[in-house]
Short mmCIF file of C-alpha atoms in Angstrom, two decimals:
data_model
loop_
_atom_site.label_atom_id
_atom_site.label_comp_id
_atom_site.label_asym_id
_atom_site.label_seq_id
_atom_site.Cartn_x
_atom_site.Cartn_y
_atom_site.Cartn_z
CA MET A 1 112.75 151.16 134.08
CA LYS A 2 115.12 148.49 135.30
CA GLU A 3 113.07 148.00 138.46
CA LEU A 4 109.85 147.68 136.49
CA LEU A 5 111.27 144.91 134.33
CA GLU A 6 112.65 143.15 137.42
CA THR A 7 109.27 143.35 139.16
CA ILE A 8 107.41 141.87 136.21
CA ALA A 9 109.96 139.13 135.57
CA ARG A 10 110.20 138.12 139.25
CA SER A 11 106.41 137.77 139.46
CA LEU A 12 106.32 135.43 136.47
CA VAL A 13 109.19 133.03 137.15
CA ASP A 14 109.73 130.12 139.53
CA TYR A 15 113.20 131.31 140.57
CA PRO A 16 112.84 135.05 141.29
CA ASP A 17 116.28 135.25 142.92
CA GLU A 18 117.89 134.42 139.60
CA VAL A 19 116.31 137.35 137.76
CA SER A 20 118.71 140.11 136.86
CA VAL A 21 118.49 143.15 134.62
CA ASN A 22 121.45 145.01 133.18
CA GLU A 23 121.00 148.54 131.85
CA VAL A 24 122.99 149.64 128.82
CA GLU A 25 122.54 153.32 128.18
CA GLY A 26 122.77 154.47 124.58
CA GLU A 27 122.44 157.97 123.19
CA LYS A 28 118.79 157.78 122.28
CA SER A 29 117.83 154.41 123.59
CA LEU A 30 118.11 152.31 126.67
CA ILE A 31 118.78 148.62 126.39
CA LEU A 32 117.57 146.38 129.21
CA GLU A 33 119.16 142.95 129.27
CA LEU A 34 117.02 140.46 131.13
CA ARG A 35 118.47 137.26 132.47
CA VAL A 36 116.46 134.48 134.16
CA ALA A 37 117.11 130.89 135.24
CA LYS A 38 117.32 128.47 132.32
CA ASP A 39 114.14 126.68 133.39
CA ASP A 40 112.31 130.00 133.50
CA MET A 41 112.99 131.09 129.91
CA GLY A 42 109.57 129.89 128.80
CA LYS A 43 107.94 131.89 131.57
CA VAL A 44 109.23 135.20 130.18
CA ILE A 45 109.00 134.35 126.47
CA GLY A 46 105.83 132.30 126.12
CA LYS A 47 104.31 130.60 123.12
CA GLN A 48 105.32 132.52 120.01
CA GLY A 49 106.87 135.17 122.24
CA ARG A 50 103.51 136.28 123.56
CA ILE A 51 104.73 136.93 127.11
CA ALA A 52 107.88 138.70 125.89
CA LYS A 53 105.70 140.92 123.72
CA ALA A 54 103.43 141.83 126.63
CA ILE A 55 106.46 142.64 128.82
CA ARG A 56 107.93 144.85 126.07
CA THR A 57 104.61 146.66 125.60
CA VAL A 58 104.36 147.53 129.30
CA VAL A 59 108.00 148.62 129.56
CA LYS A 60 107.63 150.77 126.44
CA ALA A 61 104.50 152.36 127.88
CA ALA A 62 106.46 153.32 130.99
CA ALA A 63 109.16 154.84 128.79
CA THR A 64 106.78 157.11 126.87
CA LYS A 65 106.72 159.34 129.93
CA ASP A 66 110.48 159.86 129.66
CA ASN A 67 110.42 160.14 125.85
CA LYS A 68 113.03 157.47 125.51
CA ARG A 69 113.25 154.36 123.38
CA VAL A 70 113.61 151.20 125.40
CA VAL A 71 114.69 147.86 124.07
CA VAL A 72 114.18 144.73 126.14
CA GLU A 73 116.51 141.89 125.32
CA ILE A 74 116.14 138.47 126.85
CA LEU A 75 119.53 136.79 127.17
CA GLN A 76 120.31 133.11 127.52
CA MET B 1 103.25 136.33 153.44
CA GLY B 2 99.89 136.54 155.09
CA ASN B 3 98.84 136.39 158.74
CA SER B 4 100.09 133.48 160.76
CA ILE B 5 99.05 132.31 164.21
CA GLU B 6 99.88 129.39 166.51
CA LYS B 7 97.26 127.58 168.57
CA THR B 8 97.18 124.68 170.96
CA GLY B 9 94.37 122.25 171.68
CA LYS B 10 93.64 118.77 173.01
CA THR B 11 93.80 117.45 169.45
CA VAL B 12 95.19 118.78 166.17
CA GLN B 13 91.61 119.22 164.94
CA GLU B 14 90.69 121.33 167.95
CA ALA B 15 93.78 123.51 167.61
CA VAL B 16 93.04 124.09 163.92
CA GLN B 17 89.40 124.98 164.64
CA ALA B 18 90.49 127.51 167.27
CA ALA B 19 92.92 129.10 164.83
CA LEU B 20 90.31 129.27 162.02
CA LEU B 21 87.86 130.89 164.43
CA GLU B 22 90.37 133.52 165.41
CA LEU B 23 91.34 134.27 161.79
CA GLY B 24 87.70 134.28 160.81
CA THR B 25 88.25 132.03 157.81
CA ASP B 26 87.87 128.44 156.57
CA GLU B 27 90.21 125.55 155.87
CA ASN B 28 90.48 126.30 152.15
CA SER B 29 92.07 129.71 152.67
CA VAL B 30 94.92 128.64 154.93
CA ASP B 31 98.06 126.53 155.12
CA ILE B 32 98.22 124.28 158.18
CA GLU B 33 101.47 123.21 159.76
CA ILE B 34 101.40 120.69 162.58
CA LEU B 35 104.04 121.64 165.14
CA ASP B 36 103.12 119.01 167.70
CA GLU B 37 100.74 116.07 167.28
CA GLY B 38 100.15 116.01 171.03
CA ASN B 39 98.87 112.90 172.78
CA LYS B 40 95.88 112.17 174.93
CA GLY B 41 97.65 110.24 177.60
CA ILE B 42 96.68 106.73 178.58
CA PHE B 43 94.45 106.31 181.64
CA GLY B 44 96.08 109.37 183.10
CA ILE B 45 99.37 107.53 183.51
CA ILE B 46 101.24 109.45 180.85
CA LYS B 47 100.74 113.15 181.05
CA ASN B 48 98.55 114.84 178.44
CA LYS B 49 100.46 116.71 175.82
CA MET B 50 98.69 119.44 173.90
CA ALA B 51 98.64 119.49 170.11
CA LYS B 52 100.07 122.59 168.50
CA VAL B 53 99.53 123.96 165.00
CA ARG B 54 100.56 126.98 162.98
CA VAL B 55 97.88 128.29 160.64
CA THR B 56 98.82 130.76 157.91
CA MET B 57 96.43 132.72 155.71
CA LYS B 58 97.00 132.00 152.03
CA GLU B 59 97.29 134.97 149.77
CA SER B 60 94.06 135.11 147.81
CA MET B 61 94.15 135.33 144.03
CA SER B 62 92.67 138.82 144.07
CA ASP B 63 95.28 139.99 146.61
CA LYS B 64 97.97 138.70 144.29
CA ALA B 65 96.45 140.49 141.32
CA ARG B 66 96.07 143.79 143.13
CA MET B 67 99.55 143.69 144.63
CA PHE B 68 101.15 142.89 141.28
CA LEU B 69 99.38 145.77 139.51
CA GLU B 70 100.08 148.25 142.28
CA ASP B 71 103.72 147.27 142.19
CA VAL B 72 103.88 147.69 138.42
CA PHE B 73 102.15 151.11 138.47
CA ASP B 74 104.47 152.22 141.25
CA LYS B 75 107.53 151.26 139.19
CA MET B 76 106.03 152.96 136.14
CA ASN B 77 105.70 156.14 138.19
CA LEU B 78 101.96 156.20 137.56
CA LYS B 79 99.41 157.36 140.05
CA ALA B 80 96.63 154.83 139.95
CA GLU B 81 94.35 153.05 142.35
CA VAL B 82 93.21 149.46 141.99
CA MET B 83 89.86 148.12 143.15
CA VAL B 84 89.14 144.39 143.03
CA GLU B 85 85.99 142.36 142.59
CA GLU B 86 86.23 138.59 142.69
CA ASP B 87 83.71 135.85 142.00
CA GLU B 88 83.83 132.11 141.31
CA GLU B 89 85.29 132.36 137.80
CA SER B 90 86.86 135.76 137.47
CA ILE B 91 88.71 138.66 139.01
CA LEU B 92 87.83 142.16 137.87
CA LEU B 93 90.32 144.92 138.56
CA ARG B 94 89.14 148.49 138.13
CA ILE B 95 91.76 151.19 137.80
CA TYR B 96 91.26 154.83 138.62
CA GLY B 97 93.68 157.73 138.63
CA GLU B 98 95.80 160.06 136.54
CA ASP B 99 97.89 158.77 133.63
CA ILE B 100 95.01 156.61 132.42
CA GLY B 101 96.04 157.15 128.79
CA ILE B 102 99.40 155.49 129.38
CA ILE B 103 97.75 152.49 131.04
CA ILE B 104 95.39 151.96 128.10
CA GLY B 105 97.91 152.56 125.30
CA ARG B 106 97.30 152.55 121.59
CA ARG B 107 94.05 150.67 120.89
CA GLY B 108 94.16 149.21 124.36
CA GLU B 109 97.46 147.44 123.69
CA THR B 110 99.07 148.24 127.05
CA LEU B 111 95.88 147.41 128.92
CA ASP B 112 95.71 144.01 127.19
CA SER B 113 99.36 143.31 128.02
CA LEU B 114 98.86 144.23 131.67
CA GLN B 115 95.79 142.03 131.79
CA TYR B 116 97.64 139.10 130.23
CA LEU B 117 100.63 139.43 132.59
CA THR B 118 98.37 139.76 135.65
CA SER B 119 96.49 136.66 134.58
CA LEU B 120 99.78 134.73 134.33
CA VAL B 121 100.88 135.89 137.79
CA VAL B 122 97.53 135.08 139.40
CA ASN B 123 97.19 131.68 137.74
CA LYS B 124 100.82 130.64 138.18
CA GLU B 125 99.88 128.12 140.82
CA LYS B 126 98.34 125.06 139.23
CA GLY B 127 94.94 123.86 140.31
CA SER B 128 92.64 126.81 140.20
CA TYR B 129 92.09 129.16 137.29
CA LYS B 130 90.37 132.51 137.19
CA ARG B 131 89.83 134.84 134.28
CA VAL B 132 91.39 138.24 134.90
CA VAL B 133 89.82 141.39 133.49
CA ILE B 134 91.30 144.84 133.94
CA ASP B 135 89.09 147.82 133.29
CA VAL B 136 90.21 151.42 133.25
CA GLU B 137 87.50 153.99 133.85
CA ASN B 138 85.03 151.81 131.99
CA TYR B 139 87.20 151.55 128.87
CA ARG B 140 86.33 147.86 128.59
CA GLN B 141 82.65 148.49 128.97
CA LYS B 142 82.66 151.14 126.26
CA ARG B 143 84.75 148.90 124.02
CA GLU B 144 82.33 146.03 124.63
CA GLU B 145 79.38 148.20 123.59
CA THR B 146 81.26 149.21 120.44
CA LEU B 147 82.03 145.57 119.59
CA VAL B 148 78.44 144.43 120.12
CA LYS B 149 77.23 147.20 117.82
CA LEU B 150 79.86 146.26 115.24
CA ALA B 151 78.89 142.57 115.42
CA ASN B 152 75.21 143.34 114.84
CA ARG B 153 75.92 145.72 112.00
CA LEU B 154 78.16 143.21 110.23
CA ALA B 155 75.69 140.39 110.81
CA ASP B 156 73.02 142.45 109.02
CA ARG B 157 75.41 142.91 106.14
CA VAL B 158 76.13 139.16 105.96
CA ILE B 159 72.38 138.47 105.81
CA LYS B 160 71.80 141.14 103.19
CA TYR B 161 74.65 140.20 100.81
CA LYS B 162 74.82 136.47 101.71
CA LYS B 163 78.59 136.68 101.96
CA ASN B 164 80.96 135.87 104.82
CA ILE B 165 82.67 138.69 106.63
CA VAL B 166 86.10 138.27 108.21
CA LEU B 167 86.80 140.70 111.04
CA GLU B 168 90.11 142.30 111.98
CA PRO B 169 92.42 140.25 114.25
CA MET B 170 91.26 140.47 117.87
CA ASN B 171 92.37 139.11 121.20
CA PRO B 172 90.44 136.21 122.80
CA TYR B 173 88.50 138.56 125.06
CA GLU B 174 87.21 140.65 122.18
CA ARG B 175 86.46 137.62 120.00
CA ARG B 176 84.39 136.21 122.83
CA ILE B 177 82.29 139.38 122.87
CA ILE B 178 81.61 139.03 119.13
CA HIS B 179 80.74 135.32 119.43
CA SER B 180 78.43 135.78 122.38
CA SER B 181 76.66 138.81 120.95
CA LEU B 182 75.66 136.79 117.87
CA GLN B 183 75.11 133.37 119.42
CA ASP B 184 71.34 133.85 119.61
CA ASN B 185 71.08 135.28 116.12
CA ASP B 186 68.73 133.12 114.00
CA TYR B 187 70.45 133.80 110.67
CA VAL B 188 74.20 133.91 111.24
CA GLU B 189 76.86 132.01 113.15
CA THR B 190 80.46 132.79 114.02
CA TYR B 191 83.77 130.97 114.26
CA SER B 192 87.44 131.90 114.47
CA ILE B 193 90.25 131.28 112.01
CA GLY B 194 94.03 131.73 112.02
CA ASP B 195 96.60 131.60 114.79
CA GLU B 196 97.25 134.00 117.64
CA PRO B 197 97.90 136.89 117.53
CA ASN B 198 96.18 137.06 114.13
CA ARG B 199 93.11 135.04 114.99
CA LYS B 200 89.97 136.52 113.45
CA VAL B 201 86.25 136.02 113.77
CA VAL B 202 84.24 135.03 110.71
CA ILE B 203 80.53 135.77 110.48
CA THR B 204 78.64 133.47 108.12
CA LEU B 205 75.07 132.52 107.21
CA LYS B 206 73.57 129.57 109.10
#
């Protein structure tokens, strides 16, 4: 799941080397903390969060196979 | 990174032409790097120096789209194959394989998201823009047929009751299908209201 989020984020941003994802495992859910370069924030959030929403939808779809809840958080 | 070759020639132009011939492509699909300008020599006094260039194939937009999707499916642990068709304005990606249900998602939500993200990746570079459409085992085509039928049915109702009809929120792709299916209708016209993602089509009498 972590790799999927990294792949998507790296393809969208201008500074792929600065993309990092931290996994925080909970009991029933998995939290993925996404960090990107400051100038790239817009590239992963988008107008009215449209890009962030699309990223979350795809990551959630991947998680349905594992029956786990995934939360994607974009950190400053 | 794509294919890259180095060529020499009497002039830069000649070297580039030789490289393009070998790659079987044209100037628009490559990046050209001049390694040595060369010089022709003057009256044979100074020795001729050959020009040298490095010519690298640019990744095409459809390559980018296919590679991104394949990468994403791989990381999602899905078995799926991607076929690409490209023309002047658009790139169509057809997906075949198992796990199709996951790729489509509830009411095509995942498919729309994948399409949107692929479009962003492909059109990241400024300058050229192509519309990206992803279709899974003809899901789009079936959905398009459904929407055209819906548009015609609702248009009939607008004509009959002389009242506007506001459709459910739809994405730009689906709204376009509604608009274009009624654009030649003599009695009704369509427009959109509201902001994304709640933008809706309205059908009204002309």
